PDB file of C-alpha atoms in Angstrom:
ATOM      1  CA  MET A 204     -32.197 110.178 193.761  1.00 52.00           C
ATOM      2  CA  ARG A 205     -35.296 109.066 191.909  1.00 60.00           C
ATOM      3  CA  LYS A 206     -35.866 105.415 191.867  1.00 59.00           C
ATOM      4  CA  THR A 207     -36.411 104.289 188.254  1.00 60.00           C
ATOM      5  CA  LEU A 208     -39.632 102.012 188.086  1.00 61.00           C
ATOM      6  CA  ALA A 209     -39.335  98.733 185.957  1.00 61.00           C
ATOM      7  CA  PRO A 210     -41.588  98.922 182.666  1.00 70.00           C
ATOM      8  CA  LYS A 211     -44.908  97.266 183.328  1.00 80.00           C
ATOM      9  CA  PRO A 212     -45.039  93.782 181.553  1.00 78.00           C
ATOM     10  CA  PRO A 213     -47.352  93.358 178.700  1.00 84.00           C
ATOM     11  CA  SER A 214     -50.700  91.630 178.987  1.00 88.00           C
ATOM     12  CA  PHE A 215     -51.359  88.149 178.229  1.00 90.00           C
ATOM     13  CA  ALA A 216     -53.425  89.348 175.111  1.00 90.00           C
ATOM     14  CA  ALA A 217     -50.638  91.635 174.036  1.00 90.00           C
ATOM     15  CA  LEU A 218     -48.079  88.852 174.337  1.00 92.00           C
ATOM     16  CA  VAL A 219     -50.270  86.563 172.000  1.00 92.00           C
ATOM     17  CA  GLN A 220     -50.480  89.503 169.269  1.00 92.00           C
ATOM     18  CA  GLN A 221     -46.829  90.155 169.476  1.00 92.00           C
ATOM     19  CA  PHE A 222     -45.899  86.447 169.209  1.00 93.00           C
ATOM     20  CA  PHE A 223     -47.630  86.273 165.780  1.00 92.00           C
ATOM     21  CA  THR A 224     -47.205  89.634 164.314  1.00 91.00           C
ATOM     22  CA  GLU A 225     -43.269  90.463 165.617  1.00 91.00           C
ATOM     23  CA  TYR A 226     -41.887  86.978 166.242  1.00 93.00           C
ATOM     24  CA  LEU A 227     -43.572  84.459 163.712  1.00 92.00           C
ATOM     25  CA  VAL A 228     -44.177  86.978 160.948  1.00 89.00           C
ATOM     26  CA  ALA A 229     -41.510  89.711 161.187  1.00 90.00           C
ATOM     27  CA  GLN A 230     -38.507  88.002 162.737  1.00 90.00           C
ATOM     28  CA  ARG A 231     -38.935  84.487 161.488  1.00 89.00           C
ATOM     29  CA  ALA A 232     -40.799  84.959 158.343  1.00 88.00           C
ATOM     30  CA  LEU A 233     -42.764  81.738 158.550  1.00 86.00           C
ATOM     31  CA  SER A 234     -44.792  80.812 155.827  1.00 87.00           C
ATOM     32  CA  PRO A 235     -48.641  81.749 156.280  1.00 89.00           C
ATOM     33  CA  ARG A 236     -49.320  77.926 156.357  1.00 89.00           C
ATOM     34  CA  THR A 237     -47.195  77.520 159.387  1.00 90.00           C
ATOM     35  CA  VAL A 238     -48.293  80.380 161.011  1.00 91.00           C
ATOM     36  CA  ALA A 239     -51.999  79.131 160.571  1.00 91.00           C
ATOM     37  CA  CYS A 240     -50.720  75.902 162.190  1.00 92.00           C
ATOM     38  CA  TYR A 241     -49.549  77.882 165.437  1.00 93.00           C
ATOM     39  CA  ARG A 242     -52.706  79.897 165.282  1.00 93.00           C
ATOM     40  CA  ASP A 243     -54.850  76.610 165.334  1.00 94.00           C
ATOM     41  CA  ALA A 244     -52.747  75.189 168.282  1.00 94.00           C
ATOM     42  CA  LEU A 245     -53.177  78.492 170.429  1.00 93.00           C
ATOM     43  CA  LEU A 246     -56.868  78.824 169.645  1.00 93.00           C
ATOM     44  CA  LEU A 247     -57.549  75.232 170.870  1.00 94.00           C
ATOM     45  CA  PHE A 248     -55.581  75.787 173.891  1.00 95.00           C
ATOM     46  CA  LEU A 249     -57.081  79.142 174.792  1.00 94.00           C
ATOM     47  CA  ASP A 250     -60.463  77.584 174.439  1.00 93.00           C
ATOM     48  CA  PHE A 251     -59.668  74.742 176.786  1.00 96.00           C
ATOM     49  CA  ALA A 252     -58.056  76.852 179.081  1.00 95.00           C
ATOM     50  CA  SER A 253     -60.773  79.351 179.153  1.00 93.00           C
ATOM     51  CA  ARG A 254     -63.205  76.641 180.175  1.00 95.00           C
ATOM     52  CA  GLN A 255     -60.945  74.933 182.921  1.00 95.00           C
ATOM     53  CA  LEU A 256     -59.944  78.236 184.432  1.00 95.00           C
ATOM     54  CA  ASN A 257     -63.242  79.800 184.037  1.00 95.00           C
ATOM     55  CA  LYS A 258     -61.642  82.792 182.436  1.00 92.00           C
ATOM     56  CA  ILE A 259     -61.774  84.764 179.103  1.00 91.00           C
ATOM     57  CA  PRO A 260     -58.487  84.571 177.346  1.00 90.00           C
ATOM     58  CA  THR A 261     -57.933  88.087 177.526  1.00 88.00           C
ATOM     59  CA  THR A 262     -57.868  88.044 181.390  1.00 91.00           C
ATOM     60  CA  MET A 263     -55.506  84.939 181.416  1.00 91.00           C
ATOM     61  CA  ARG A 264     -51.857  85.350 182.808  1.00 92.00           C
ATOM     62  CA  LEU A 265     -48.896  83.480 181.971  1.00 93.00           C
ATOM     63  CA  ALA A 266     -48.845  82.087 185.602  1.00 92.00           C
ATOM     64  CA  ASP A 267     -51.998  80.358 184.865  1.00 94.00           C
ATOM     65  CA  ILE A 268     -50.411  78.008 182.226  1.00 95.00           C
ATOM     66  CA  GLN A 269     -49.340  75.372 184.629  1.00 95.00           C
ATOM     67  CA  PRO A 270     -48.128  71.990 183.859  1.00 95.00           C
ATOM     68  CA  ASP A 271     -51.246  70.215 184.981  1.00 96.00           C
ATOM     69  CA  LEU A 272     -53.165  72.558 182.628  1.00 96.00           C
ATOM     70  CA  ILE A 273     -51.238  71.728 179.566  1.00 96.00           C
ATOM     71  CA  LEU A 274     -51.029  67.886 180.552  1.00 96.00           C
ATOM     72  CA  ALA A 275     -54.950  68.179 180.712  1.00 96.00           C
ATOM     73  CA  PHE A 276     -55.001  69.716 177.409  1.00 97.00           C
ATOM     74  CA  LEU A 277     -52.751  67.326 175.741  1.00 96.00           C
ATOM     75  CA  ASP A 278     -54.857  64.319 177.321  1.00 96.00           C
ATOM     76  CA  HIS A 279     -58.014  66.244 175.767  1.00 96.00           C
ATOM     77  CA  LEU A 280     -56.470  66.313 172.202  1.00 96.00           C
ATOM     78  CA  GLU A 281     -55.680  62.663 172.311  1.00 94.00           C
ATOM     79  CA  GLN A 282     -58.951  61.165 173.924  1.00 95.00           C
ATOM     80  CA  ASP A 283     -61.703  63.781 172.812  1.00 95.00           C
ATOM     81  CA  ARG A 284     -60.264  64.911 169.765  1.00 94.00           C
ATOM     82  CA  LYS A 285     -58.826  61.709 168.803  1.00 93.00           C
ATOM     83  CA  ASN A 286     -55.480  63.545 167.650  1.00 93.00           C
ATOM     84  CA  SER A 287     -52.429  61.420 166.897  1.00 91.00           C
ATOM     85  CA  VAL A 288     -49.402  61.619 168.974  1.00 91.00           C
ATOM     86  CA  ARG A 289     -47.683  63.366 166.356  1.00 88.00           C
ATOM     87  CA  ARG A 290     -50.416  65.952 166.109  1.00 92.00           C
ATOM     88  CA  ARG A 291     -50.435  66.121 169.859  1.00 94.00           C
ATOM     89  CA  ASN A 292     -46.743  67.010 169.895  1.00 94.00           C
ATOM     90  CA  LEU A 293     -47.223  69.691 167.030  1.00 93.00           C
ATOM     91  CA  ARG A 294     -49.674  71.707 169.356  1.00 95.00           C
ATOM     92  CA  LEU A 295     -47.311  71.182 172.314  1.00 95.00           C
ATOM     93  CA  THR A 296     -44.457  72.610 169.995  1.00 94.00           C
ATOM     94  CA  ALA A 297     -46.488  75.760 169.074  1.00 94.00           C
ATOM     95  CA  LEU A 298     -47.522  76.236 173.023  1.00 96.00           C
ATOM     96  CA  ARG A 299     -43.742  75.874 173.736  1.00 95.00           C
ATOM     97  CA  ALA A 300     -42.602  78.508 171.215  1.00 95.00           C
ATOM     98  CA  PHE A 301     -45.174  81.020 172.650  1.00 95.00           C
ATOM     99  CA  LEU A 302     -43.949  80.329 176.173  1.00 95.00           C
ATOM    100  CA  LYS A 303     -40.371  80.843 175.288  1.00 94.00           C
ATOM    101  CA  PHE A 304     -41.199  84.046 173.406  1.00 94.00           C
ATOM    102  CA  ALA A 305     -43.351  85.357 176.429  1.00 93.00           C
ATOM    103  CA  GLY A 306     -40.771  84.314 178.836  1.00 91.00           C
ATOM    104  CA  ARG A 307     -38.374  86.879 177.453  1.00 90.00           C
ATOM    105  CA  ARG A 308     -40.963  89.522 177.349  1.00 89.00           C
ATOM    106  CA  ASP A 309     -42.464  89.002 180.884  1.00 89.00           C
ATOM    107  CA  VAL A 310     -39.347  88.118 183.159  1.00 87.00           C
ATOM    108  CA  ALA A 311     -41.439  88.235 186.141  1.00 87.00           C
ATOM    109  CA  SER A 312     -43.270  85.217 184.979  1.00 89.00           C
ATOM    110  CA  LEU A 313     -40.263  83.546 183.894  1.00 88.00           C
ATOM    111  CA  HIS A 314     -40.387  80.855 186.674  1.00 91.00           C
ATOM    112  CA  ASP A 315     -43.910  79.742 185.694  1.00 91.00           C
ATOM    113  CA  VAL A 316     -42.819  79.707 181.956  1.00 92.00           C
ATOM    114  CA  GLU A 317     -40.035  77.286 182.861  1.00 94.00           C
ATOM    115  CA  ARG A 318     -42.301  74.962 184.755  1.00 93.00           C
ATOM    116  CA  ALA A 319     -44.695  74.809 181.918  1.00 94.00           C
ATOM    117  CA  LEU A 320     -41.748  74.034 179.437  1.00 94.00           C
ATOM    118  CA  ALA A 321     -40.803  71.130 181.439  1.00 93.00           C
ATOM    119  CA  VAL A 322     -43.933  69.285 180.028  1.00 94.00           C
ATOM    120  CA  PRO A 323     -42.253  66.527 177.528  1.00 92.00           C
ATOM    121  CA  MET A 324     -42.982  65.589 174.180  1.00 91.00           C
ATOM    122  CA  LYS A 325     -44.569  61.961 173.686  1.00 89.00           C
ATOM    123  CA  ARG A 326     -42.603  59.419 172.179  1.00 85.00           C
ATOM    124  CA  PHE A 327     -44.037  57.555 169.023  1.00 71.00           C
ATOM    125  CA  GLU A 328     -42.926  55.352 166.348  1.00 68.00           C
ATOM    126  CA  ARG A 329     -41.633  57.444 163.490  1.00 63.00           C
ATOM    127  CA  PRO A 330     -42.956  55.741 160.265  1.00 61.00           C
ATOM    128  CA  MET A 331     -40.029  54.799 157.908  1.00 60.00           C
ATOM    129  CA  LEU A 332     -39.806  57.180 154.844  1.00 62.00           C
ATOM    130  CA  ASN A 333     -41.269  55.830 151.856  1.00 66.00           C
ATOM    131  CA  TYR A 334     -39.460  56.278 148.489  1.00 66.00           C
ATOM    132  CA  LEU A 335     -39.234  54.528 145.043  1.00 68.00           C
ATOM    133  CA  THR A 336     -36.262  52.417 143.812  1.00 70.00           C
ATOM    134  CA  ARG A 337     -34.388  53.837 140.710  1.00 70.00           C
ATOM    135  CA  ALA A 338     -35.944  51.501 138.523  1.00 73.00           C
ATOM    136  CA  ALA A 339     -39.440  52.353 139.584  1.00 71.00           C
ATOM    137  CA  MET A 340     -38.758  55.812 139.208  1.00 66.00           C
ATOM    138  CA  VAL A 341     -37.489  55.606 135.625  1.00 66.00           C
ATOM    139  CA  ALA A 342     -40.474  53.490 135.001  1.00 66.00           C
ATOM    140  CA  VAL A 343     -42.773  56.580 136.292  1.00 61.00           C
ATOM    141  CA  LEU A 344     -40.739  59.083 134.297  1.00 60.00           C
ATOM    142  CA  GLY A 345     -40.663  56.946 131.133  1.00 61.00           C
ATOM    143  CA  GLN A 346     -41.746  58.279 127.510  1.00 60.00           C
ATOM    144  CA  PRO A 347     -45.423  58.254 127.038  1.00 59.00           C
ATOM    145  CA  GLY A 348     -47.349  59.385 123.955  1.00 59.00           C
ATOM    146  CA  GLU A 349     -48.123  63.166 123.234  1.00 66.00           C
ATOM    147  CA  SER A 350     -51.690  63.272 124.096  1.00 68.00           C
ATOM    148  CA  TRP A 351     -52.896  63.870 127.598  1.00 64.00           C
ATOM    149  CA  SER A 352     -54.552  60.668 127.835  1.00 63.00           C
ATOM    150  CA  SER A 353     -51.623  58.749 127.046  1.00 59.00           C
ATOM    151  CA  GLN A 354     -49.533  60.580 129.761  1.00 63.00           C
ATOM    152  CA  ARG A 355     -52.085  59.669 132.330  1.00 60.00           C
ATOM    153  CA  GLU A 356     -52.439  56.142 131.470  1.00 58.00           C
ATOM    154  CA  HIS A 357     -48.860  55.896 131.330  1.00 58.00           C
ATOM    155  CA  LEU A 358     -48.573  57.289 134.762  1.00 58.00           C
ATOM    156  CA  LEU A 359     -51.137  55.146 136.269  1.00 55.00           C
ATOM    157  CA  LEU A 360     -50.627  51.681 134.262  1.00 53.00           C
ATOM    158  CA  THR A 361     -47.673  51.527 132.081  1.00 71.00           C
ATOM    159  CA  ALA A 362     -45.088  51.849 134.889  1.00 59.00           C
ATOM    160  CA  SER A 363     -46.940  49.279 137.082  1.00 61.00           C
ATOM    161  CA  VAL A 364     -46.408  46.799 134.425  1.00 62.00           C
ATOM    162  CA  GLU A 365     -42.510  47.233 134.360  1.00 67.00           C
ATOM    163  CA  GLN A 366     -42.395  47.537 138.037  1.00 67.00           C
ATOM    164  CA  PRO A 367     -45.165  45.820 139.846  1.00 69.00           C
ATOM    165  CA  SER A 368     -44.167  46.975 143.180  1.00 66.00           C
ATOM    166  CA  LEU A 369     -45.625  50.472 142.275  1.00 66.00           C
ATOM    167  CA  LEU A 370     -49.005  48.679 142.484  1.00 63.00           C
ATOM    168  CA  LYS A 371     -48.464  48.339 146.429  1.00 65.00           C
ATOM    169  CA  LYS A 372     -47.068  52.155 146.707  1.00 67.00           C
ATOM    170  CA  ARG A 373     -48.957  55.204 147.074  1.00 68.00           C
ATOM    171  CA  VAL A 374     -47.053  57.539 144.454  1.00 66.00           C
ATOM    172  CA  SER A 375     -47.423  61.323 145.243  1.00 66.00           C
ATOM    173  CA  PRO A 376     -45.390  64.487 144.825  1.00 68.00           C
ATOM    174  CA  HIS A 377     -44.200  64.250 148.310  1.00 67.00           C
ATOM    175  CA  ILE A 378     -42.847  60.661 147.751  1.00 71.00           C
ATOM    176  CA  LEU A 379     -41.143  61.678 144.622  1.00 69.00           C
ATOM    177  CA  ARG A 380     -39.401  64.317 146.708  1.00 72.00           C
ATOM    178  CA  HIS A 381     -38.273  61.574 149.354  1.00 71.00           C
ATOM    179  CA  THR A 382     -37.103  59.655 146.307  1.00 74.00           C
ATOM    180  CA  THR A 383     -34.977  62.386 144.799  1.00 73.00           C
ATOM    181  CA  ALA A 384     -33.358  63.010 148.324  1.00 73.00           C
ATOM    182  CA  MET A 385     -32.814  59.281 148.860  1.00 75.00           C
ATOM    183  CA  HIS A 386     -31.019  58.781 145.587  1.00 74.00           C
ATOM    184  CA  LEU A 387     -28.593  61.781 146.025  1.00 73.00           C
ATOM    185  CA  LEU A 388     -27.843  60.128 149.470  1.00 71.00           C
ATOM    186  CA  GLN A 389     -27.151  56.985 147.889  1.00 73.00           C
ATOM    187  CA  ALA A 390     -25.026  58.764 145.223  1.00 75.00           C
ATOM    188  CA  GLY A 391     -22.751  60.013 148.003  1.00 73.00           C
ATOM    189  CA  VAL A 392     -24.147  63.721 147.976  1.00 74.00           C
ATOM    190  CA  PRO A 393     -23.101  65.347 151.333  1.00 74.00           C
ATOM    191  CA  PHE A 394     -25.881  65.807 153.980  1.00 65.00           C
ATOM    192  CA  ASN A 395     -25.648  69.529 154.005  1.00 71.00           C
ATOM    193  CA  VAL A 396     -26.197  69.637 150.351  1.00 73.00           C
ATOM    194  CA  ILE A 397     -29.229  67.706 150.466  1.00 72.00           C
ATOM    195  CA  ALA A 398     -30.516  69.535 153.237  1.00 72.00           C
ATOM    196  CA  LEU A 399     -30.200  72.718 151.400  1.00 69.00           C
ATOM    197  CA  TRP A 400     -31.915  71.100 148.357  1.00 66.00           C
ATOM    198  CA  LEU A 401     -34.765  69.850 150.600  1.00 70.00           C
ATOM    199  CA  GLY A 402     -35.131  73.243 152.432  1.00 67.00           C
ATOM    200  CA  HIS A 403     -34.537  71.748 155.825  1.00 63.00           C
ATOM    201  CA  GLU A 404     -33.841  73.984 158.557  1.00 56.00           C
ATOM    202  CA  SER A 405     -31.324  71.431 160.361  1.00 61.00           C
ATOM    203  CA  PRO A 406     -29.230  68.811 158.720  1.00 58.00           C
ATOM    204  CA  MET A 407     -30.332  66.308 161.304  1.00 60.00           C
ATOM    205  CA  THR A 408     -33.665  66.122 159.547  1.00 61.00           C
ATOM    206  CA  THR A 409     -31.845  64.631 156.726  1.00 60.00           C
ATOM    207  CA  HIS A 410     -30.763  61.732 158.680  1.00 58.00           C
ATOM    208  CA  ARG A 411     -34.033  60.190 158.610  1.00 62.00           C
ATOM    209  CA  TYR A 412     -33.028  59.293 155.223  1.00 58.00           C
ATOM    210  CA  VAL A 413     -30.224  57.172 156.265  1.00 57.00           C
ATOM    211  CA  ASP A 414     -32.538  55.509 158.850  1.00 57.00           C
ATOM    212  CA  ALA A 415     -34.904  54.562 155.749  1.00 57.00           C
ATOM    213  CA  ASP A 416     -32.072  52.962 153.754  1.00 57.00           C
ATOM    214  CA  LEU A 417     -31.396  49.666 155.370  1.00 57.00           C
ATOM    215  CA  ALA A 418     -28.740  48.915 152.476  1.00 58.00           C
ATOM    216  CA  MET A 419     -26.760  51.581 153.853  1.00 58.00           C
ATOM    217  CA  LYS A 420     -26.770  50.390 157.223  1.00 58.00           C
ATOM    218  CA  GLU A 421     -25.715  47.152 156.421  1.00 63.00           C
ATOM    219  CA  LYS A 422     -22.673  48.613 154.431  1.00 61.00           C
ATOM    220  CA  ALA A 423     -21.839  50.572 157.337  1.00 57.00           C
ATOM    221  CA  LEU A 424     -21.974  47.724 159.899  1.00 56.00           C
ATOM    222  CA  GLY A 425     -19.954  45.462 157.345  1.00 62.00           C
ATOM    223  CA  ARG A 426     -16.931  47.879 157.823  1.00 60.00           C
ATOM    224  CA  LEU A 427     -16.788  47.014 161.649  1.00 55.00           C
ATOM    225  CA  GLU A 428     -14.650  44.097 163.080  1.00 55.00           C
ATOM    226  CA  ALA A 429     -16.047  42.065 165.970  1.00 57.00           C
ATOM    227  CA  PRO A 430     -14.431  43.031 169.262  1.00 55.00           C
ATOM    228  CA  ASP A 431     -11.914  40.454 170.707  1.00 58.00           C
ATOM    229  CA  ALA A 432     -12.776  41.323 174.168  1.00 54.00           C
ATOM    230  CA  ARG A 433     -15.213  39.137 176.030  1.00 63.00           C
ATOM    231  CA  ILE A 434     -18.179  41.274 177.254  1.00 58.00           C
ATOM    232  CA  ARG A 435     -19.417  40.916 180.843  1.00 64.00           C
ATOM    233  CA  ARG A 436     -22.958  40.988 182.054  1.00 64.00           C
ATOM    234  CA  TYR A 437     -23.840  43.451 184.482  1.00 59.00           C
ATOM    235  CA  GLN A 438     -25.028  42.235 187.978  1.00 65.00           C
ATOM    236  CA  ALA A 439     -27.395  44.622 189.720  1.00 61.00           C
ATOM    237  CA  PRO A 440     -27.685  44.437 193.301  1.00 65.00           C
ATOM    238  CA  GLY A 441     -30.569  42.226 194.310  1.00 69.00           C
ATOM    239  CA  ALA A 442     -32.675  44.724 195.774  1.00 72.00           C
ATOM    240  CA  LEU A 443     -32.589  46.973 192.632  1.00 67.00           C
ATOM    241  CA  ILE A 444     -33.536  43.781 190.720  1.00 66.00           C
ATOM    242  CA  ARG A 445     -36.589  43.135 193.095  1.00 72.00           C
ATOM    243  CA  PHE A 446     -37.641  46.752 192.599  1.00 67.00           C
ATOM    244  CA  LEU A 447     -37.538  46.723 188.825  1.00 66.00           C
ATOM    245  CA  ARG A 448     -39.613  43.581 188.622  1.00 72.00           C
ATOM    246  CA  THR A 449     -42.309  44.924 190.678  1.00 74.00           C
ATOM    247  CA  LEU A 450     -42.877  47.919 188.073  1.00 65.00           C
TER     248      LEU A 450
END
């Protein structure tokens, strides 16, 4: 009985091409801007990896992408290219997406891919969402004159007279988007509806608006009753405490 040979896995170069043409564009239908972000991340990594490994990208293998190489690349982004932690994590997200795709196409390299995927994201303080109050929004959207200059002056000056807090804010189309979403949330519109309106892939992204609204947090905490039970403080073993204090 003739033994069936396993198909030869695609080359590294073929995996990169398939990742962009088949997965990102054809299957996920991502926008050109998003595809460009993935492209830039892969270009930066391949340029760094080729210098570290002394290989041209076409001769690389998935097994070459080890955790140490990825960590060195991420340090290069932060220290040499002065990227923020958020930008660093975005580059890592693109690389992880490629590795997950490649691991399904090259099963023999799956162990190396899993080790590479273990490189974690770096924690950073996410800035609070900026938005306008309802009064400030009404001031921005007030009734200017018919001329273009009147409308411009109203947007830049008249609104700030009614709402002085606008002078300290940077009002942009993105801020207006946040403001609309926040007002919908404060009006009781469900999360899934707001997520659909914003175009969020996951409703979890919309929960950031709750984090930004301290009034909603205080209202939710006000509904809670203080517990009657007395909370006992945990006493850890002495050896454990000594170990932790040496860190």
